[in-house]
Amino acid sequence: MDKNGLIAQLITLNLSKDEYVVVVGGVLTAHYIRDTADIDLVVSPNLFCHLQMTWSQKIRPNGKIGLYQGCFEAYLDVNCGDSQESFQTLLASSDVIAGIHFMHLSILAAFKRNYGRKKDLADLNLIAAFQNNK
Protein backbone atom coordinates (compact mmCIF):
# COMPACT_ATOMS: atom_id res chain seq x y z
CA MET A 1 0.00 0.00 0.00
CA ASP A 2 1.25 3.48 -0.85
CA LYS A 3 1.04 6.65 1.26
CA ASN A 4 -2.46 7.56 0.05
CA GLY A 5 -3.72 4.06 0.83
CA LEU A 6 -2.03 4.15 4.23
CA ILE A 7 -3.65 7.46 5.20
CA ALA A 8 -7.05 6.28 3.91
CA GLN A 9 -6.82 3.06 5.96
CA LEU A 10 -5.88 5.00 9.10
CA ILE A 11 -8.82 7.36 8.63
CA THR A 12 -11.22 4.39 8.38
CA LEU A 13 -10.20 3.33 11.91
CA ASN A 14 -11.84 6.51 13.23
CA LEU A 15 -9.51 6.62 16.25
CA SER A 16 -8.35 9.68 18.14
CA LYS A 17 -5.10 10.71 16.46
CA ASP A 18 -3.45 11.42 19.82
CA GLU A 19 -4.03 7.82 20.96
CA TYR A 20 -1.72 6.06 18.47
CA VAL A 21 1.60 6.32 16.65
CA VAL A 22 2.26 4.55 13.35
CA VAL A 23 5.51 2.56 13.52
CA VAL A 24 7.74 0.39 11.29
CA GLY A 25 6.71 0.02 7.62
CA GLY A 26 4.04 2.70 7.76
CA VAL A 27 6.73 5.23 8.66
CA LEU A 28 8.67 4.36 5.52
CA THR A 29 5.50 4.63 3.46
CA ALA A 30 4.62 8.05 4.92
CA HIS A 31 8.03 9.33 3.78
CA TYR A 32 7.62 7.76 0.29
CA ILE A 33 10.55 5.42 1.01
CA ARG A 34 8.70 2.17 0.28
CA ASP A 35 5.18 0.72 0.32
CA THR A 36 3.90 -1.46 3.16
CA ALA A 37 1.60 -4.48 3.38
CA ASP A 38 0.42 -3.88 6.95
CA ILE A 39 0.08 -1.04 9.44
CA ASP A 40 1.68 -1.35 12.87
CA LEU A 41 0.49 0.95 15.65
CA VAL A 42 1.70 1.64 19.16
CA VAL A 43 -1.37 2.76 21.09
CA SER A 44 -2.19 4.30 24.45
CA PRO A 45 -3.15 1.90 27.26
CA ASN A 46 -6.74 3.21 27.13
CA LEU A 47 -7.04 2.60 23.39
CA PHE A 48 -5.45 -0.84 23.77
CA CYS A 49 -8.16 -1.81 26.29
CA HIS A 50 -10.85 -0.51 23.93
CA LEU A 51 -9.42 -2.43 20.94
CA GLN A 52 -9.15 -5.65 22.98
CA MET A 53 -12.95 -5.87 22.89
CA THR A 54 -13.12 -6.21 19.10
CA TRP A 55 -9.66 -7.07 17.72
CA SER A 56 -8.05 -10.53 17.73
CA GLN A 57 -5.26 -11.21 20.23
CA LYS A 58 -1.99 -13.00 19.60
CA ILE A 59 1.11 -13.39 21.73
CA ARG A 60 4.07 -11.62 20.14
CA PRO A 61 7.56 -13.21 19.99
CA ASN A 62 8.52 -11.09 23.03
CA GLY A 63 5.67 -12.65 25.05
CA LYS A 64 3.48 -9.54 25.08
CA ILE A 65 -0.03 -9.34 23.65
CA GLY A 66 -0.57 -7.90 20.19
CA LEU A 67 -3.95 -7.02 18.70
CA TYR A 68 -4.84 -7.69 15.06
CA GLN A 69 -7.60 -6.61 12.70
CA GLY A 70 -7.26 -6.78 8.92
CA CYS A 71 -4.04 -5.03 7.91
CA PHE A 72 -3.62 -3.48 11.39
CA GLU A 73 -1.51 -4.61 14.34
CA ALA A 74 -1.57 -2.73 17.67
CA TYR A 75 0.89 -2.88 20.57
CA LEU A 76 1.58 -0.99 23.79
CA ASP A 77 5.26 -0.49 22.89
CA VAL A 78 7.99 -1.48 20.48
CA ASN A 79 11.14 -3.20 21.65
CA CYS A 80 14.20 -5.00 20.37
CA GLY A 81 17.44 -5.51 22.19
CA ASP A 82 18.46 -2.25 23.82
CA SER A 83 15.72 -0.29 22.06
CA GLN A 84 12.39 -0.03 23.86
CA GLU A 85 9.94 2.81 23.41
CA SER A 86 6.59 3.34 25.11
CA PHE A 87 3.57 4.99 23.53
CA GLN A 88 4.22 8.25 25.41
CA THR A 89 7.86 8.42 24.31
CA LEU A 90 6.96 7.70 20.69
CA LEU A 91 4.14 10.26 20.72
CA ALA A 92 6.39 12.97 22.19
CA SER A 93 9.05 12.46 19.50
CA SER A 94 6.73 11.68 16.58
CA ASP A 95 6.54 13.35 13.19
CA VAL A 96 3.04 14.51 12.27
CA ILE A 97 2.25 13.77 8.63
CA ALA A 98 -1.25 14.44 7.26
CA GLY A 99 -2.37 15.03 10.85
CA ILE A 100 -1.23 11.54 11.96
CA HIS A 101 1.61 10.71 14.37
CA PHE A 102 4.44 8.62 12.91
CA MET A 103 7.50 7.24 14.70
CA HIS A 104 10.48 9.52 14.06
CA LEU A 105 12.66 8.12 11.29
CA SER A 106 15.81 8.18 13.46
CA ILE A 107 14.10 6.02 16.11
CA LEU A 108 12.93 3.61 13.42
CA ALA A 109 16.49 3.38 12.09
CA ALA A 110 17.77 2.51 15.60
CA PHE A 111 15.21 -0.29 15.83
CA LYS A 112 16.10 -1.57 12.38
CA ARG A 113 19.79 -1.67 13.38
CA ASN A 114 18.94 -3.67 16.52
CA TYR A 115 16.71 -6.13 14.63
CA GLY A 116 19.47 -6.69 12.08
CA ARG A 117 17.44 -8.97 9.81
CA LYS A 118 18.04 -8.91 6.06
CA LYS A 119 14.87 -6.87 5.46
CA ASP A 120 15.87 -4.42 8.20
CA LEU A 121 19.29 -3.88 6.65
CA ALA A 122 17.60 -3.26 3.28
CA ASP A 123 15.32 -0.70 4.96
CA LEU A 124 18.34 0.99 6.56
CA ASN A 125 19.87 1.40 3.10
CA LEU A 126 16.60 2.94 1.87
CA ILE A 127 16.48 5.30 4.87
CA ALA A 128 20.09 6.38 4.27
CA ALA A 129 19.38 7.03 0.58
CA PHE A 130 16.29 9.06 1.53
CA GLN A 131 18.22 11.15 4.05
CA ASN A 132 21.05 11.76 1.57
CA ASN A 133 18.57 13.06 -1.02
CA LYS A 134 16.84 15.53 1.33
CSV table of N, CA and C in Angstrom, one decimal:
chain,number,residue,atom,x,y,z
A,1,MET,N,0.8,-1.2,0.0
A,1,MET,CA,0.0,0.0,0.0
A,1,MET,C,0.9,1.2,0.0
A,2,ASP,N,0.5,2.2,-0.8
A,2,ASP,CA,1.3,3.5,-0.8
A,2,ASP,C,0.8,4.5,0.2
A,3,LYS,N,1.4,5.7,0.2
A,3,LYS,CA,1.0,6.7,1.3
A,3,LYS,C,-0.4,7.0,1.3
A,4,ASN,N,-1.0,7.2,0.1
A,4,ASN,CA,-2.5,7.6,0.0
A,4,ASN,C,-3.3,6.4,0.6
A,5,GLY,N,-3.0,5.2,0.3
A,5,GLY,CA,-3.7,4.1,0.8
A,5,GLY,C,-3.5,3.9,2.3
A,6,LEU,N,-2.3,4.2,2.8
A,6,LEU,CA,-2.0,4.2,4.2
A,6,LEU,C,-2.9,5.2,5.0
A,7,ILE,N,-2.9,6.4,4.5
A,7,ILE,CA,-3.6,7.5,5.2
A,7,ILE,C,-5.1,7.1,5.2
A,8,ALA,N,-5.6,6.6,4.0
A,8,ALA,CA,-7.0,6.3,3.9
A,8,ALA,C,-7.4,5.2,4.9
A,9,GLN,N,-6.6,4.2,5.0
A,9,GLN,CA,-6.8,3.1,6.0
A,9,GLN,C,-6.8,3.6,7.4
A,10,LEU,N,-5.9,4.5,7.7
A,10,LEU,CA,-5.9,5.0,9.1
A,10,LEU,C,-7.1,5.8,9.4
A,11,ILE,N,-7.6,6.6,8.4
A,11,ILE,CA,-8.8,7.4,8.6
A,11,ILE,C,-10.0,6.5,8.9
A,12,THR,N,-10.1,5.3,8.2
A,12,THR,CA,-11.2,4.4,8.4
A,12,THR,C,-11.3,3.8,9.8
A,13,LEU,N,-10.2,3.8,10.5
A,13,LEU,CA,-10.2,3.3,11.9
A,13,LEU,C,-11.0,4.3,12.8
A,14,ASN,N,-11.1,5.5,12.5
A,14,ASN,CA,-11.8,6.5,13.2
A,14,ASN,C,-11.4,6.6,14.7
A,15,LEU,N,-10.1,6.5,14.9
A,15,LEU,CA,-9.5,6.6,16.2
A,15,LEU,C,-9.0,8.0,16.5
A,16,SER,N,-8.9,8.4,17.8
A,16,SER,CA,-8.3,9.7,18.1
A,16,SER,C,-6.9,9.7,17.7
A,17,LYS,N,-6.5,10.7,17.0
A,17,LYS,CA,-5.1,10.7,16.5
A,17,LYS,C,-4.0,10.9,17.5
A,18,ASP,N,-4.4,11.3,18.7
A,18,ASP,CA,-3.5,11.4,19.8
A,18,ASP,C,-3.4,10.2,20.7
A,19,GLU,N,-4.0,9.1,20.2
A,19,GLU,CA,-4.0,7.8,21.0
A,19,GLU,C,-3.2,6.7,20.3
A,20,TYR,N,-2.6,7.1,19.1
A,20,TYR,CA,-1.7,6.1,18.5
A,20,TYR,C,-0.6,6.7,17.7
A,21,VAL,N,0.5,5.9,17.5
A,21,VAL,CA,1.6,6.3,16.6
A,21,VAL,C,1.8,5.2,15.7
A,22,VAL,N,1.9,5.5,14.4
A,22,VAL,CA,2.3,4.6,13.4
A,22,VAL,C,3.8,4.3,13.4
A,23,VAL,N,4.1,3.0,13.4
A,23,VAL,CA,5.5,2.6,13.5
A,23,VAL,C,5.9,1.6,12.3
A,24,VAL,N,7.1,1.4,12.2
A,24,VAL,CA,7.7,0.4,11.3
A,24,VAL,C,7.4,0.7,9.8
A,25,GLY,N,6.9,-0.2,9.1
A,25,GLY,CA,6.7,0.0,7.6
A,25,GLY,C,5.9,1.2,7.2
A,26,GLY,N,4.9,1.5,8.0
A,26,GLY,CA,4.0,2.7,7.8
A,26,GLY,C,4.8,4.0,7.8
A,27,VAL,N,5.9,4.1,8.6
A,27,VAL,CA,6.7,5.2,8.7
A,27,VAL,C,7.5,5.4,7.3
A,28,LEU,N,8.0,4.3,6.8
A,28,LEU,CA,8.7,4.4,5.5
A,28,LEU,C,7.7,4.8,4.4
A,29,THR,N,6.5,4.3,4.5
A,29,THR,CA,5.5,4.6,3.5
A,29,THR,C,5.1,6.1,3.5
A,30,ALA,N,5.0,6.6,4.7
A,30,ALA,CA,4.6,8.0,4.9
A,30,ALA,C,5.7,9.0,4.4
A,31,HIS,N,6.9,8.5,4.3
A,31,HIS,CA,8.0,9.3,3.8
A,31,HIS,C,8.3,9.0,2.3
A,32,TYR,N,7.5,8.2,1.7
A,32,TYR,CA,7.6,7.8,0.3
A,32,TYR,C,8.9,7.0,0.1
A,33,ILE,N,9.3,6.2,1.1
A,33,ILE,CA,10.6,5.4,1.0
A,33,ILE,C,10.2,4.1,0.4
A,34,ARG,N,9.2,3.4,0.9
A,34,ARG,CA,8.7,2.2,0.3
A,34,ARG,C,7.3,1.9,0.7
A,35,ASP,N,6.6,1.1,0.0
A,35,ASP,CA,5.2,0.7,0.3
A,35,ASP,C,5.2,-0.3,1.5
A,36,THR,N,4.0,-0.5,2.1
A,36,THR,CA,3.9,-1.5,3.2
A,36,THR,C,2.7,-2.4,2.9
A,37,ALA,N,2.7,-3.5,3.5
A,37,ALA,CA,1.6,-4.5,3.4
A,37,ALA,C,0.7,-4.4,4.6
A,38,ASP,N,1.2,-4.0,5.7
A,38,ASP,CA,0.4,-3.9,7.0
A,38,ASP,C,0.7,-2.6,7.7
A,39,ILE,N,-0.1,-2.3,8.7
A,39,ILE,CA,0.1,-1.0,9.4
A,39,ILE,C,0.2,-1.4,10.9
A,40,ASP,N,1.4,-1.1,11.5
A,40,ASP,CA,1.7,-1.3,12.9
A,40,ASP,C,1.5,-0.1,13.7
A,41,LEU,N,0.8,-0.2,14.8
A,41,LEU,CA,0.5,0.9,15.7
A,41,LEU,C,1.0,0.7,17.1
A,42,VAL,N,1.5,1.7,17.7
A,42,VAL,CA,1.7,1.6,19.2
A,42,VAL,C,0.6,2.6,19.7
A,43,VAL,N,-0.2,2.0,20.6
A,43,VAL,CA,-1.4,2.8,21.1
A,43,VAL,C,-1.3,3.0,22.6
A,44,SER,N,-2.1,4.0,23.0
A,44,SER,CA,-2.2,4.3,24.5
A,44,SER,C,-2.8,3.1,25.2
A,45,PRO,N,-2.5,3.0,26.5
A,45,PRO,CA,-3.2,1.9,27.3
A,45,PRO,C,-4.7,1.9,27.2
A,46,ASN,N,-5.3,3.1,27.2
A,46,ASN,CA,-6.7,3.2,27.1
A,46,ASN,C,-7.3,2.7,25.8
A,47,LEU,N,-6.6,3.1,24.7
A,47,LEU,CA,-7.0,2.6,23.4
A,47,LEU,C,-6.8,1.1,23.3
A,48,PHE,N,-5.7,0.6,23.8
A,48,PHE,CA,-5.5,-0.8,23.8
A,48,PHE,C,-6.6,-1.6,24.4
A,49,CYS,N,-7.0,-1.2,25.6
A,49,CYS,CA,-8.2,-1.8,26.3
A,49,CYS,C,-9.4,-1.8,25.4
A,50,HIS,N,-9.7,-0.6,24.8
A,50,HIS,CA,-10.8,-0.5,23.9
A,50,HIS,C,-10.8,-1.5,22.7
A,51,LEU,N,-9.6,-1.6,22.1
A,51,LEU,CA,-9.4,-2.4,20.9
A,51,LEU,C,-9.5,-3.9,21.3
A,52,GLN,N,-9.1,-4.3,22.5
A,52,GLN,CA,-9.2,-5.7,23.0
A,52,GLN,C,-10.6,-6.2,22.9
A,53,MET,N,-11.6,-5.4,22.9
A,53,MET,CA,-13.0,-5.9,22.9
A,53,MET,C,-13.3,-6.4,21.5
A,54,THR,N,-12.7,-5.9,20.5
A,54,THR,CA,-13.1,-6.2,19.1
A,54,THR,C,-12.0,-6.8,18.2
A,55,TRP,N,-10.8,-6.6,18.5
A,55,TRP,CA,-9.7,-7.1,17.7
A,55,TRP,C,-9.2,-8.4,18.2
A,56,SER,N,-8.6,-9.2,17.4
A,56,SER,CA,-8.0,-10.5,17.7
A,56,SER,C,-6.8,-10.3,18.5
A,57,GLN,N,-6.5,-11.3,19.4
A,57,GLN,CA,-5.3,-11.2,20.2
A,57,GLN,C,-4.3,-12.3,19.8
A,58,LYS,N,-3.0,-12.0,19.9
A,58,LYS,CA,-2.0,-13.0,19.6
A,58,LYS,C,-0.8,-12.6,20.4
A,59,ILE,N,-0.1,-13.6,21.0
A,59,ILE,CA,1.1,-13.4,21.7
A,59,ILE,C,2.3,-13.1,20.8
A,60,ARG,N,2.9,-12.0,21.0
A,60,ARG,CA,4.1,-11.6,20.1
A,60,ARG,C,5.3,-12.5,20.5
A,61,PRO,N,6.3,-12.5,19.7
A,61,PRO,CA,7.6,-13.2,20.0
A,61,PRO,C,8.2,-12.8,21.3
A,62,ASN,N,8.0,-11.5,21.8
A,62,ASN,CA,8.5,-11.1,23.0
A,62,ASN,C,7.7,-11.5,24.2
A,63,GLY,N,6.5,-12.2,24.0
A,63,GLY,CA,5.7,-12.6,25.0
A,63,GLY,C,4.5,-11.7,25.4
A,64,LYS,N,4.5,-10.5,24.8
A,64,LYS,CA,3.5,-9.5,25.1
A,64,LYS,C,2.3,-9.7,24.1
A,65,ILE,N,1.2,-9.2,24.5
A,65,ILE,CA,0.0,-9.3,23.7
A,65,ILE,C,0.0,-8.3,22.5
A,66,GLY,N,-0.3,-8.8,21.3
A,66,GLY,CA,-0.6,-7.9,20.2
A,66,GLY,C,-2.0,-8.0,19.8
A,67,LEU,N,-2.6,-7.0,19.2
A,67,LEU,CA,-3.9,-7.0,18.7
A,67,LEU,C,-3.9,-6.9,17.2
A,68,TYR,N,-4.8,-7.6,16.5
A,68,TYR,CA,-4.8,-7.7,15.1
A,68,TYR,C,-6.2,-7.5,14.5
A,69,GLN,N,-6.4,-6.7,13.4
A,69,GLN,CA,-7.6,-6.6,12.7
A,69,GLN,C,-7.3,-6.2,11.3
A,70,GLY,N,-7.6,-7.1,10.3
A,70,GLY,CA,-7.3,-6.8,8.9
A,70,GLY,C,-5.8,-6.5,8.7
A,71,CYS,N,-5.4,-5.4,8.2
A,71,CYS,CA,-4.0,-5.0,7.9
A,71,CYS,C,-3.4,-4.3,9.1
A,72,PHE,N,-4.1,-4.2,10.2
A,72,PHE,CA,-3.6,-3.5,11.4
A,72,PHE,C,-3.1,-4.4,12.5
A,73,GLU,N,-2.0,-4.0,13.1
A,73,GLU,CA,-1.5,-4.6,14.3
A,73,GLU,C,-1.3,-3.5,15.4
A,74,ALA,N,-1.7,-3.7,16.6
A,74,ALA,CA,-1.6,-2.7,17.7
A,74,ALA,C,-0.8,-3.3,18.9
A,75,TYR,N,0.1,-2.5,19.4
A,75,TYR,CA,0.9,-2.9,20.6
A,75,TYR,C,0.9,-1.7,21.6
A,76,LEU,N,1.4,-2.0,22.8
A,76,LEU,CA,1.6,-1.0,23.8
A,76,LEU,C,3.0,-0.3,23.7
A,77,ASP,N,3.9,-1.0,23.0
A,77,ASP,CA,5.3,-0.5,22.9
A,77,ASP,C,5.9,-1.2,21.7
A,78,VAL,N,7.1,-0.8,21.4
A,78,VAL,CA,8.0,-1.5,20.5
A,78,VAL,C,9.3,-1.7,21.2
A,79,ASN,N,9.9,-2.9,21.0
A,79,ASN,CA,11.1,-3.2,21.6
A,79,ASN,C,11.9,-4.2,20.9
A,80,CYS,N,13.2,-4.1,21.0
A,80,CYS,CA,14.2,-5.0,20.4
A,80,CYS,C,15.6,-4.7,21.0
A,81,GLY,N,16.1,-5.7,21.6
A,81,GLY,CA,17.4,-5.5,22.2
A,81,GLY,C,17.4,-4.4,23.2
A,82,ASP,N,18.3,-3.4,22.9
A,82,ASP,CA,18.5,-2.3,23.8
A,82,ASP,C,17.4,-1.2,23.5
A,83,SER,N,16.7,-1.3,22.4
A,83,SER,CA,15.7,-0.3,22.1
A,83,SER,C,14.3,-0.7,22.6
A,84,GLN,N,13.8,0.2,23.4
A,84,GLN,CA,12.4,0.0,23.9
A,84,GLN,C,11.8,1.3,24.0
A,85,GLU,N,10.6,1.5,23.4
A,85,GLU,CA,9.9,2.8,23.4
A,85,GLU,C,8.5,2.6,23.7
A,86,SER,N,8.0,3.4,24.7
A,86,SER,CA,6.6,3.3,25.1
A,86,SER,C,5.8,4.2,24.2
A,87,PHE,N,4.5,4.1,24.3
A,87,PHE,CA,3.6,5.0,23.5
A,87,PHE,C,3.9,6.5,23.8
A,88,GLN,N,4.0,6.8,25.1
A,88,GLN,CA,4.2,8.3,25.4
A,88,GLN,C,5.5,8.8,24.8
A,89,THR,N,6.6,8.0,24.9
A,89,THR,CA,7.9,8.4,24.3
A,89,THR,C,7.8,8.6,22.8
A,90,LEU,N,7.1,7.6,22.1
A,90,LEU,CA,7.0,7.7,20.7
A,90,LEU,C,6.1,8.9,20.3
A,91,LEU,N,5.0,9.1,21.0
A,91,LEU,CA,4.1,10.3,20.7
A,91,LEU,C,4.9,11.6,20.9
A,92,ALA,N,5.7,11.7,21.9
A,92,ALA,CA,6.4,13.0,22.2
A,92,ALA,C,7.4,13.3,21.1
A,93,SER,N,8.0,12.3,20.5
A,93,SER,CA,9.1,12.5,19.5
A,93,SER,C,8.6,12.2,18.1
A,94,SER,N,7.3,12.1,17.9
A,94,SER,CA,6.7,11.7,16.6
A,94,SER,C,6.8,12.8,15.6
A,95,ASP,N,6.8,12.4,14.3
A,95,ASP,CA,6.5,13.3,13.2
A,95,ASP,C,5.1,13.3,12.9
A,96,VAL,N,4.5,14.5,12.6
A,96,VAL,CA,3.0,14.5,12.3
A,96,VAL,C,3.0,14.7,10.8
A,97,ILE,N,2.4,13.8,10.1
A,97,ILE,CA,2.2,13.8,8.6
A,97,ILE,C,0.8,13.6,8.3
A,98,ALA,N,0.2,14.5,7.6
A,98,ALA,CA,-1.3,14.4,7.3
A,98,ALA,C,-2.1,14.4,8.5
A,99,GLY,N,-1.6,15.0,9.6
A,99,GLY,CA,-2.4,15.0,10.9
A,99,GLY,C,-2.3,13.8,11.7
A,100,ILE,N,-1.4,12.8,11.3
A,100,ILE,CA,-1.2,11.5,12.0
A,100,ILE,C,0.2,11.4,12.5
A,101,HIS,N,0.3,10.9,13.7
A,101,HIS,CA,1.6,10.7,14.4
A,101,HIS,C,2.3,9.5,13.8
A,102,PHE,N,3.6,9.7,13.4
A,102,PHE,CA,4.4,8.6,12.9
A,102,PHE,C,5.7,8.6,13.7
A,103,MET,N,6.2,7.4,14.0
A,103,MET,CA,7.5,7.2,14.7
A,103,MET,C,8.6,8.0,13.9
A,104,HIS,N,9.4,8.7,14.7
A,104,HIS,CA,10.5,9.5,14.1
A,104,HIS,C,11.4,8.6,13.3
A,105,LEU,N,11.8,9.0,12.1
A,105,LEU,CA,12.7,8.1,11.3
A,105,LEU,C,14.0,7.7,12.0
A,106,SER,N,14.6,8.6,12.8
A,106,SER,CA,15.8,8.2,13.5
A,106,SER,C,15.6,7.1,14.5
A,107,ILE,N,14.4,7.1,15.1
A,107,ILE,CA,14.1,6.0,16.1
A,107,ILE,C,13.8,4.7,15.4
A,108,LEU,N,13.1,4.8,14.2
A,108,LEU,CA,12.9,3.6,13.4
A,108,LEU,C,14.3,3.0,13.0
A,109,ALA,N,15.2,3.9,12.5
A,109,ALA,CA,16.5,3.4,12.1
A,109,ALA,C,17.2,2.7,13.2
A,110,ALA,N,17.1,3.2,14.4
A,110,ALA,CA,17.8,2.5,15.6
A,110,ALA,C,17.2,1.1,15.8
A,111,PHE,N,15.8,1.0,15.7
A,111,PHE,CA,15.2,-0.3,15.8
A,111,PHE,C,15.6,-1.2,14.7
A,112,LYS,N,15.7,-0.7,13.5
A,112,LYS,CA,16.1,-1.6,12.4
A,112,LYS,C,17.5,-2.1,12.6
A,113,ARG,N,18.4,-1.2,13.1
A,113,ARG,CA,19.8,-1.7,13.4
A,113,ARG,C,19.8,-2.8,14.4
A,114,ASN,N,19.0,-2.7,15.5
A,114,ASN,CA,18.9,-3.7,16.5
A,114,ASN,C,18.3,-5.0,16.0
A,115,TYR,N,17.3,-4.9,15.2
A,115,TYR,CA,16.7,-6.1,14.6
A,115,TYR,C,17.7,-6.9,13.8
A,116,GLY,N,18.4,-6.1,12.9
A,116,GLY,CA,19.5,-6.7,12.1
A,116,GLY,C,19.1,-7.8,11.1
A,117,ARG,N,17.8,-8.0,10.8
A,117,ARG,CA,17.4,-9.0,9.8
A,117,ARG,C,17.7,-8.4,8.4
A,118,LYS,N,17.7,-9.3,7.4
A,118,LYS,CA,18.0,-8.9,6.1
A,118,LYS,C,17.1,-7.8,5.6
A,119,LYS,N,15.8,-7.9,5.9
A,119,LYS,CA,14.9,-6.9,5.5
A,119,LYS,C,15.1,-5.6,6.2
A,120,ASP,N,15.6,-5.6,7.4
A,120,ASP,CA,15.9,-4.4,8.2
A,120,ASP,C,17.1,-3.7,7.6
A,121,LEU,N,18.1,-4.5,7.2
A,121,LEU,CA,19.3,-3.9,6.6
A,121,LEU,C,18.9,-3.2,5.3
A,122,ALA,N,18.1,-3.9,4.5
A,122,ALA,CA,17.6,-3.3,3.3
A,122,ALA,C,16.9,-1.9,3.6
A,123,ASP,N,16.0,-1.9,4.6
A,123,ASP,CA,15.3,-0.7,5.0
A,123,ASP,C,16.3,0.4,5.4
A,124,LEU,N,17.3,0.0,6.1
A,124,LEU,CA,18.3,1.0,6.6
A,124,LEU,C,19.0,1.6,5.4
A,125,ASN,N,19.3,0.8,4.3
A,125,ASN,CA,19.9,1.4,3.1
A,125,ASN,C,18.9,2.4,2.4
A,126,LEU,N,17.6,2.0,2.4
A,126,LEU,CA,16.6,2.9,1.9
A,126,LEU,C,16.5,4.2,2.7
A,127,ILE,N,16.5,4.1,4.0
A,127,ILE,CA,16.5,5.3,4.9
A,127,ILE,C,17.7,6.2,4.6
A,128,ALA,N,18.9,5.6,4.5
A,128,ALA,CA,20.1,6.4,4.3
A,128,ALA,C,20.0,7.1,2.9
A,129,ALA,N,19.5,6.4,1.9
A,129,ALA,CA,19.4,7.0,0.6
A,129,ALA,C,18.4,8.2,0.6
A,130,PHE,N,17.3,8.0,1.4
A,130,PHE,CA,16.3,9.1,1.5
A,130,PHE,C,16.9,10.3,2.2
A,131,GLN,N,17.6,10.0,3.3
A,131,GLN,CA,18.2,11.2,4.1
A,131,GLN,C,19.3,11.9,3.2
A,132,ASN,N,20.0,11.1,2.4
A,132,ASN,CA,21.0,11.8,1.6
A,132,ASN,C,20.5,12.6,0.4
A,133,ASN,N,19.2,12.3,0.1
A,133,ASN,CA,18.6,13.1,-1.0
A,133,ASN,C,17.7,14.2,-0.5
A,134,LYS,N,17.7,14.4,0.8
A,134,LYS,CA,16.8,15.5,1.3
A,134,LYS,C,17.4,16.9,1.0
